[in-house]
């Protein structure tokens, strides 16, 4: 089963994955000096577009996190429809907690299925600003709202959500490896 498909387990429904669990180069310095293939591999945990990952890896070194995030934004805006499809095909989902009530599982499963049937790809949404308690409601509202979009409008919205997801993942990846000892902006 492709990684972006909803698992067929009773009582379990998935939300888009927001966290990056893959290992990263040691901070921005390590990111800038690591072999290109290592950096591309790490970048693919943030956005599954090879073009995006290669573009960021090829433009190293970055002087600070802001410059890296700006480059990530620019590369994401330049994704072609094929790049977008590649990135969406690699998106994975995380399971809702078992304590979530069954009606929510049913509603989210139905919404994901309707969305994927209409647009041919997994639903992408960045939940970085949502609390865990709000995530389910935000996903349901967004899917239902976006189901009424025409395909071109939804392509633009999906690309923006993937861009936001990639930036959040990349920021967490670099910040996690920085700790609090390295400033994010030049002094």
C-alpha positions as a Python dict, from the first residue, in 0.01 Angstrom:
ca = {
    (1, 'X'): (0, 0, 0),
    (2, 'X'): (150, 343, -91),
    (3, 'X'): (257, 542, 212),
    (4, 'X'): (2, 817, 149),
    (5, 'X'): (-298, 585, 153),
    (6, 'X'): (-512, 560, 462),
    (7, 'X'): (-450, 240, 649),
    (8, 'X'): (-739, -4, 647),
    (9, 'X'): (-739, -67, 1021),
    (10, 'X'): (-1066, -61, 1214),
    (11, 'X'): (-1103, 245, 1432),
    (12, 'X'): (-794, 422, 1300),
    (13, 'X'): (-787, 726, 1073),
    (14, 'X'): (-489, 928, 965),
    (15, 'X'): (-399, 1296, 980),
    (16, 'X'): (-122, 1441, 762),
    (17, 'X'): (219, 1389, 918),
    (18, 'X'): (365, 1713, 1052),
    (19, 'X'): (678, 1602, 1231),
    (20, 'X'): (1010, 1495, 1085),
    (21, 'X'): (1167, 1198, 1262),
    (22, 'X'): (1460, 1141, 1027),
    (23, 'X'): (1816, 1211, 1135),
    (24, 'X'): (1968, 1537, 1016),
    (25, 'X'): (2314, 1678, 952),
    (26, 'X'): (2455, 1844, 1263),
    (27, 'X'): (2316, 2196, 1247),
    (28, 'X'): (2338, 2442, 964),
    (29, 'X'): (2715, 2406, 953),
    (30, 'X'): (2680, 2031, 909),
    (31, 'X'): (2402, 2085, 656),
    (32, 'X'): (2626, 2316, 454),
    (33, 'X'): (2929, 2084, 462),
    (34, 'X'): (2768, 1738, 437),
    (35, 'X'): (2796, 1541, 112),
    (36, 'X'): (2529, 1639, -138),
    (37, 'X'): (2366, 1295, -143),
    (38, 'X'): (2330, 1303, 237),
    (39, 'X'): (2173, 1648, 225),
    (40, 'X'): (1934, 1547, -54),
    (41, 'X'): (1828, 1244, 150),
    (42, 'X'): (1760, 1462, 455),
    (43, 'X'): (1577, 1724, 247),
    (44, 'X'): (1349, 1455, 104),
    (45, 'X'): (1215, 1404, 457),
    (46, 'X'): (1089, 1763, 438),
    (47, 'X'): (948, 1760, 84),
    (48, 'X'): (948, 1453, -139),
    (49, 'X'): (1034, 1642, -458),
    (50, 'X'): (1377, 1552, -596),
    (51, 'X'): (1395, 1883, -784),
    (52, 'X'): (1329, 2077, -462),
    (53, 'X'): (1585, 1878, -263),
    (54, 'X'): (1855, 1903, -530),
    (55, 'X'): (1799, 2274, -573),
    (56, 'X'): (1846, 2340, -202),
    (57, 'X'): (2148, 2109, -180),
    (58, 'X'): (2310, 2266, -488),
    (59, 'X'): (2282, 2622, -353),
    (60, 'X'): (2470, 2562, -28),
    (61, 'X'): (2617, 2713, 181),
    (62, 'X'): (2344, 2911, 353),
    (63, 'X'): (2456, 3183, 593),
    (64, 'X'): (2164, 3134, 832),
    (65, 'X'): (1829, 2962, 882),
    (66, 'X'): (1635, 3251, 729),
    (67, 'X'): (1834, 3223, 404),
    (68, 'X'): (1775, 2846, 392),
    (69, 'X'): (1400, 2889, 454),
    (70, 'X'): (1378, 3161, 188),
    (71, 'X'): (1552, 2930, -61),
    (72, 'X'): (1314, 2649, 37),
    (73, 'X'): (1018, 2880, -27),
    (74, 'X'): (1151, 2987, -365),
    (75, 'X'): (1220, 2627, -470),
    (76, 'X'): (870, 2523, -360),
    (77, 'X'): (709, 2801, -562),
    (78, 'X'): (890, 2668, -869),
    (79, 'X'): (752, 2313, -843),
    (80, 'X'): (602, 2194, -1169),
    (81, 'X'): (281, 1988, -1173),
    (82, 'X'): (500, 1674, -1204),
    (83, 'X'): (715, 1785, -908),
    (84, 'X'): (401, 1850, -707),
    (85, 'X'): (264, 1505, -792),
    (86, 'X'): (596, 1349, -688),
    (87, 'X'): (592, 1534, -356),
    (88, 'X'): (228, 1441, -289),
    (89, 'X'): (290, 1075, -370),
    (90, 'X'): (553, 1069, -97),
    (91, 'X'): (344, 1234, 172),
    (92, 'X'): (267, 1010, 465),
    (93, 'X'): (-6, 1019, 725),
    (94, 'X'): (0, 963, 1099),
    (95, 'X'): (-274, 788, 1291),
    (96, 'X'): (-523, 961, 1514),
    (97, 'X'): (-497, 864, 1879),
    (98, 'X'): (-700, 554, 1969),
    (99, 'X'): (-900, 764, 2216),
    (100, 'X'): (-1050, 970, 1932),
    (101, 'X'): (-1418, 891, 1906),
    (102, 'X'): (-1526, 658, 1626),
    (103, 'X'): (-1751, 911, 1453),
    (104, 'X'): (-1444, 1128, 1394),
    (105, 'X'): (-1259, 833, 1243),
    (106, 'X'): (-1551, 764, 1012),
    (107, 'X'): (-1591, 1127, 911),
    (108, 'X'): (-1221, 1174, 842),
    (109, 'X'): (-1196, 847, 646),
    (110, 'X'): (-1491, 950, 431),
    (111, 'X'): (-1352, 1301, 377),
    (112, 'X'): (-1008, 1169, 278),
    (113, 'X'): (-1164, 918, 38),
    (114, 'X'): (-1385, 1184, -124),
    (115, 'X'): (-1090, 1421, -160),
    (116, 'X'): (-859, 1159, -308),
    (117, 'X'): (-1133, 1045, -545),
    (118, 'X'): (-1194, 1401, -666),
    (119, 'X'): (-834, 1520, -698),
    (120, 'X'): (-636, 1196, -737),
    (121, 'X'): (-390, 1261, -455),
    (122, 'X'): (-363, 1270, -79),
    (123, 'X'): (-495, 1574, 109),
    (124, 'X'): (-212, 1802, 224),
    (125, 'X'): (-248, 2052, 506),
    (126, 'X'): (1, 2218, 736),
    (127, 'X'): (-112, 2200, 1099),
    (128, 'X'): (190, 2373, 1253),
    (129, 'X'): (-30, 2642, 1410),
    (130, 'X'): (-298, 2401, 1536),
    (131, 'X'): (-311, 2251, 1881),
    (132, 'X'): (-356, 1873, 1891),
    (133, 'X'): (-713, 1928, 2013),
    (134, 'X'): (-792, 2146, 1709),
    (135, 'X'): (-619, 1937, 1442),
    (136, 'X'): (-905, 1698, 1364),
    (137, 'X'): (-1159, 1979, 1330),
    (138, 'X'): (-924, 2185, 1113),
    (139, 'X'): (-860, 1892, 881),
    (140, 'X'): (-1230, 1810, 846),
    (141, 'X'): (-1326, 2172, 781),
    (142, 'X'): (-1044, 2217, 530),
    (143, 'X'): (-1117, 1898, 338),
    (144, 'X'): (-1487, 1978, 315),
    (145, 'X'): (-1414, 2333, 204),
    (146, 'X'): (-1150, 2233, -49),
    (147, 'X'): (-1370, 1961, -201),
    (148, 'X'): (-1567, 2246, -361),
    (149, 'X'): (-1254, 2389, -529),
    (150, 'X'): (-1195, 2347, -897),
    (151, 'X'): (-887, 2133, -974),
    (152, 'X'): (-661, 2426, -1069),
    (153, 'X'): (-754, 2624, -758),
    (154, 'X'): (-689, 2312, -548),
    (155, 'X'): (-353, 2255, -716),
    (156, 'X'): (-245, 2603, -607),
    (157, 'X'): (-376, 2550, -252),
    (158, 'X'): (-210, 2208, -228),
    (159, 'X'): (122, 2349, -351),
    (160, 'X'): (101, 2621, -85),
    (161, 'X'): (26, 2367, 188),
    (162, 'X'): (320, 2151, 76),
    (163, 'X'): (544, 2459, 80),
    (164, 'X'): (433, 2538, 436),
    (165, 'X'): (483, 2174, 541),
    (166, 'X'): (833, 2167, 391),
    (167, 'X'): (934, 2493, 558),
    (168, 'X'): (807, 2378, 896),
    (169, 'X'): (981, 2042, 867),
    (170, 'X'): (1305, 2203, 749),
    (171, 'X'): (1293, 2460, 1027),
    (172, 'X'): (1240, 2189, 1291),
    (173, 'X'): (1517, 1980, 1140),
    (174, 'X'): (1769, 2264, 1156),
    (175, 'X'): (1652, 2400, 1494),
    (176, 'X'): (1663, 2054, 1650),
    (177, 'X'): (2022, 2012, 1544),
    (178, 'X'): (2112, 2372, 1643),
    (179, 'X'): (1980, 2364, 1994),
    (180, 'X'): (1980, 2713, 2140),
    (181, 'X'): (2351, 2779, 2090),
    (182, 'X'): (2343, 2911, 1733),
    (183, 'X'): (2149, 3224, 1637),
    (184, 'X'): (1897, 3192, 1356),
    (185, 'X'): (1985, 3531, 1213),
    (186, 'X'): (2324, 3685, 1152),
    (187, 'X'): (2442, 3917, 1428),
}
